[in-house]
Amino acid sequence: MDCPGCGVEMVDLASDDQTLRTCGECGGLWMDVADLNRLLLHHGLPGLESLGGKVLPDADCGTCSECQVDLVRVEGGEKNHPLGYDTCESCGGLFLEEEFADVKDIKEAQKRVVAFFTRFSGKTAKKKAATG
Ligand SMILES: [Zn+2]
Ligand SMILES: [Zn+2]
C-alpha cells in the first residue's frame, strides 16, 4: 500500500486483529473503516457514520493506491479547529494526515486515532472532577 499523499510505501503496524499503516514521509495514517469502527466502539464512541462531518466535494485529495480512485475529503470538528480525513468510497479506507510519523507501535497509533475522532465528533472532554 502506497501513501495516498506522497506515494511512498507505507509501514504496517499490526496487532492481533488489525493493521494500520503509517507513512514515514508525511506522517499520515491509513486504516480500514471496519477496523476504525471497532476501535471507536471499543472506546465508547459511535461508529464513523454517526460522527458527522461534511464532504468537501471540491477538495483535492490523494488517490487510493489500492483502488486507483480519488479520495473524498470529509471535514468535521469545531469551527475554530476543523479536522479532516480522506476516505476511499471504493474500499472504505481512511487516510489521516495527523502526525503519525513518530508512532512506534499500534497502541500509540490507536490512541491518536481515537483522540482524533473524539475531537472530530465535537465531543470534547467536559470539565469533570478526576475520578480514580
Ligand atoms: Zn505520505
Ligand atoms: Zn480504496
mmCIF file of C-alpha atoms and ligand atoms in Angstrom:
data_model
loop_
_atom_site.group_PDB
_atom_site.id
_atom_site.type_symbol
_atom_site.label_atom_id
_atom_site.label_comp_id
_atom_site.label_asym_id
_atom_site.label_seq_id
_atom_site.Cartn_x
_atom_site.Cartn_y
_atom_site.Cartn_z
ATOM 1 C CA MET A 1 0.000 0.000 0.000
ATOM 2 C CA ASP A 2 1.456 3.351 -1.036
ATOM 3 C CA CYS A 3 0.732 6.594 0.795
ATOM 4 C CA PRO A 4 -2.125 8.468 -0.902
ATOM 5 C CA GLY A 5 -0.334 11.695 -0.055
ATOM 6 C CA CYS A 6 3.188 11.081 -1.274
ATOM 7 C CA GLY A 7 3.170 7.706 -2.970
ATOM 8 C CA VAL A 8 5.836 6.057 -0.840
ATOM 9 C CA GLU A 9 5.380 2.595 0.610
ATOM 10 C CA MET A 10 3.653 2.735 3.987
ATOM 11 C CA VAL A 11 4.788 0.865 7.091
ATOM 12 C CA ASP A 12 2.489 -1.740 8.623
ATOM 13 C CA LEU A 13 1.646 -1.577 12.311
ATOM 14 C CA ALA A 14 -0.153 -4.788 13.149
ATOM 15 C CA SER A 15 -1.892 -6.128 16.216
ATOM 16 C CA ASP A 16 -3.832 -9.363 16.622
ATOM 17 C CA ASP A 17 -6.925 -8.075 14.916
ATOM 18 C CA GLN A 18 -5.994 -5.024 12.909
ATOM 19 C CA THR A 19 -3.402 -3.406 10.728
ATOM 20 C CA LEU A 20 -2.731 0.294 10.495
ATOM 21 C CA ARG A 21 -0.318 1.812 8.037
ATOM 22 C CA THR A 22 1.774 4.873 8.580
ATOM 23 C CA CYS A 23 3.820 6.936 6.172
ATOM 24 C CA GLY A 24 7.327 7.819 7.288
ATOM 25 C CA GLU A 25 7.381 10.631 4.767
ATOM 26 C CA CYS A 26 4.329 12.733 5.665
ATOM 27 C CA GLY A 27 3.244 11.099 8.923
ATOM 28 C CA GLY A 28 -0.122 10.112 7.502
ATOM 29 C CA LEU A 29 -2.036 7.046 8.624
ATOM 30 C CA TRP A 30 -4.191 4.670 6.590
ATOM 31 C CA MET A 31 -6.709 2.295 8.104
ATOM 32 C CA ASP A 32 -9.732 0.237 7.199
ATOM 33 C CA VAL A 33 -13.154 1.580 8.126
ATOM 34 C CA ALA A 34 -14.101 -1.720 9.799
ATOM 35 C CA ASP A 35 -11.021 -1.512 11.981
ATOM 36 C CA LEU A 36 -11.781 2.096 12.774
ATOM 37 C CA ASN A 37 -15.361 1.382 13.799
ATOM 38 C CA ARG A 38 -14.241 -1.418 16.058
ATOM 39 C CA LEU A 39 -11.718 0.898 17.668
ATOM 40 C CA LEU A 40 -14.257 3.695 18.128
ATOM 41 C CA LEU A 41 -16.898 1.425 19.637
ATOM 42 C CA HIS A 42 -14.318 -0.046 21.953
ATOM 43 C CA HIS A 43 -13.655 3.455 23.282
ATOM 44 C CA GLY A 44 -17.300 4.374 23.711
ATOM 45 C CA LEU A 45 -17.628 6.435 20.556
ATOM 46 C CA PRO A 46 -20.283 5.897 17.911
ATOM 47 C CA GLY A 47 -19.275 4.454 14.564
ATOM 48 C CA LEU A 48 -17.845 6.663 11.869
ATOM 49 C CA GLU A 49 -21.244 7.162 10.217
ATOM 50 C CA SER A 50 -22.570 8.758 13.400
ATOM 51 C CA LEU A 51 -19.670 11.110 13.926
ATOM 52 C CA GLY A 52 -20.910 13.671 11.454
ATOM 53 C CA GLY A 53 -18.667 15.719 9.262
ATOM 54 C CA LYS A 54 -19.354 17.030 5.819
ATOM 55 C CA VAL A 55 -17.982 16.028 2.475
ATOM 56 C CA LEU A 56 -15.986 18.657 0.638
ATOM 57 C CA PRO A 57 -16.568 17.716 -2.982
ATOM 58 C CA ASP A 58 -14.002 20.088 -4.442
ATOM 59 C CA ALA A 59 -11.151 19.194 -2.118
ATOM 60 C CA ASP A 60 -8.029 17.945 -3.812
ATOM 61 C CA CYS A 61 -7.027 14.725 -2.068
ATOM 62 C CA GLY A 62 -4.791 11.860 -2.978
ATOM 63 C CA THR A 63 -5.679 8.646 -4.724
ATOM 64 C CA CYS A 64 -6.264 5.262 -3.109
ATOM 65 C CA SER A 65 -3.367 3.169 -4.299
ATOM 66 C CA GLU A 66 -5.436 0.001 -3.879
ATOM 67 C CA CYS A 67 -8.433 1.069 -5.955
ATOM 68 C CA GLN A 68 -6.979 3.860 -8.089
ATOM 69 C CA VAL A 69 -9.912 6.126 -7.239
ATOM 70 C CA ASP A 70 -9.746 9.664 -5.885
ATOM 71 C CA LEU A 71 -10.207 10.059 -2.164
ATOM 72 C CA VAL A 72 -13.008 12.201 -0.750
ATOM 73 C CA ARG A 73 -12.360 14.836 1.887
ATOM 74 C CA VAL A 74 -14.599 14.847 4.971
ATOM 75 C CA GLU A 75 -14.384 17.692 7.445
ATOM 76 C CA GLY A 76 -15.652 17.928 10.995
ATOM 77 C CA GLY A 77 -14.542 19.093 14.403
ATOM 78 C CA GLU A 78 -15.061 22.514 15.900
ATOM 79 C CA LYS A 79 -15.493 25.610 13.784
ATOM 80 C CA ASN A 80 -12.260 27.117 15.025
ATOM 81 C CA HIS A 81 -10.361 23.874 14.762
ATOM 82 C CA PRO A 82 -11.632 21.956 11.761
ATOM 83 C CA LEU A 83 -10.366 18.451 11.330
ATOM 84 C CA GLY A 84 -10.477 16.398 8.202
ATOM 85 C CA TYR A 85 -9.772 12.977 6.859
ATOM 86 C CA ASP A 86 -9.767 11.490 3.381
ATOM 87 C CA THR A 87 -11.682 8.369 2.543
ATOM 88 C CA CYS A 88 -11.912 5.949 -0.373
ATOM 89 C CA GLU A 89 -15.509 5.308 -1.333
ATOM 90 C CA SER A 90 -14.483 2.116 -3.055
ATOM 91 C CA CYS A 91 -12.682 0.197 -0.288
ATOM 92 C CA GLY A 92 -13.710 2.314 2.693
ATOM 93 C CA GLY A 93 -10.133 3.067 3.670
ATOM 94 C CA LEU A 94 -9.362 6.222 5.616
ATOM 95 C CA PHE A 95 -6.348 8.474 5.470
ATOM 96 C CA LEU A 96 -5.499 10.755 8.384
ATOM 97 C CA GLU A 97 -2.950 13.485 7.908
ATOM 98 C CA GLU A 98 -2.129 13.792 11.569
ATOM 99 C CA GLU A 99 1.467 13.354 12.597
ATOM 100 C CA PHE A 100 1.890 9.625 12.923
ATOM 101 C CA ALA A 101 5.458 9.505 11.663
ATOM 102 C CA ASP A 102 6.962 9.027 15.113
ATOM 103 C CA VAL A 103 4.466 6.372 16.177
ATOM 104 C CA LYS A 104 6.347 3.206 17.003
ATOM 105 C CA ASP A 105 3.596 0.760 17.874
ATOM 106 C CA ILE A 106 -0.038 0.209 17.052
ATOM 107 C CA LYS A 107 -1.244 1.025 20.588
ATOM 108 C CA GLU A 108 0.113 4.544 20.300
ATOM 109 C CA ALA A 109 -1.350 4.922 16.823
ATOM 110 C CA GLN A 110 -4.758 3.720 18.002
ATOM 111 C CA LYS A 111 -4.666 6.182 20.894
ATOM 112 C CA ARG A 112 -4.078 9.050 18.497
ATOM 113 C CA VAL A 113 -6.781 7.849 16.129
ATOM 114 C CA VAL A 114 -9.297 7.748 18.985
ATOM 115 C CA ALA A 115 -8.213 11.220 20.132
ATOM 116 C CA PHE A 116 -8.593 12.498 16.588
ATOM 117 C CA PHE A 117 -12.131 11.190 16.164
ATOM 118 C CA THR A 118 -13.127 12.337 19.640
ATOM 119 C CA ARG A 119 -12.248 15.865 18.567
ATOM 120 C CA PHE A 120 -13.756 15.273 15.140
ATOM 121 C CA SER A 121 -17.120 14.386 16.655
ATOM 122 C CA GLY A 122 -17.049 17.584 18.699
ATOM 123 C CA LYS A 123 -17.288 15.626 21.908
ATOM 124 C CA THR A 124 -14.558 17.476 23.711
ATOM 125 C CA ALA A 125 -13.984 16.298 27.236
ATOM 126 C CA LYS A 126 -16.323 18.028 29.615
ATOM 127 C CA LYS A 127 -14.985 19.616 32.754
ATOM 128 C CA LYS A 128 -15.283 16.920 35.316
ATOM 129 C CA ALA A 129 -13.531 16.140 38.548
ATOM 130 C CA ALA A 130 -10.906 13.491 38.019
ATOM 131 C CA THR A 131 -12.033 10.133 39.201
ATOM 132 C CA GLY A 132 -9.965 7.288 40.438
HETATM 133 ZN ZN ZN B 1 2.869 10.153 2.945
HETATM 134 ZN ZN ZN B 2 -9.659 2.212 -1.984
#
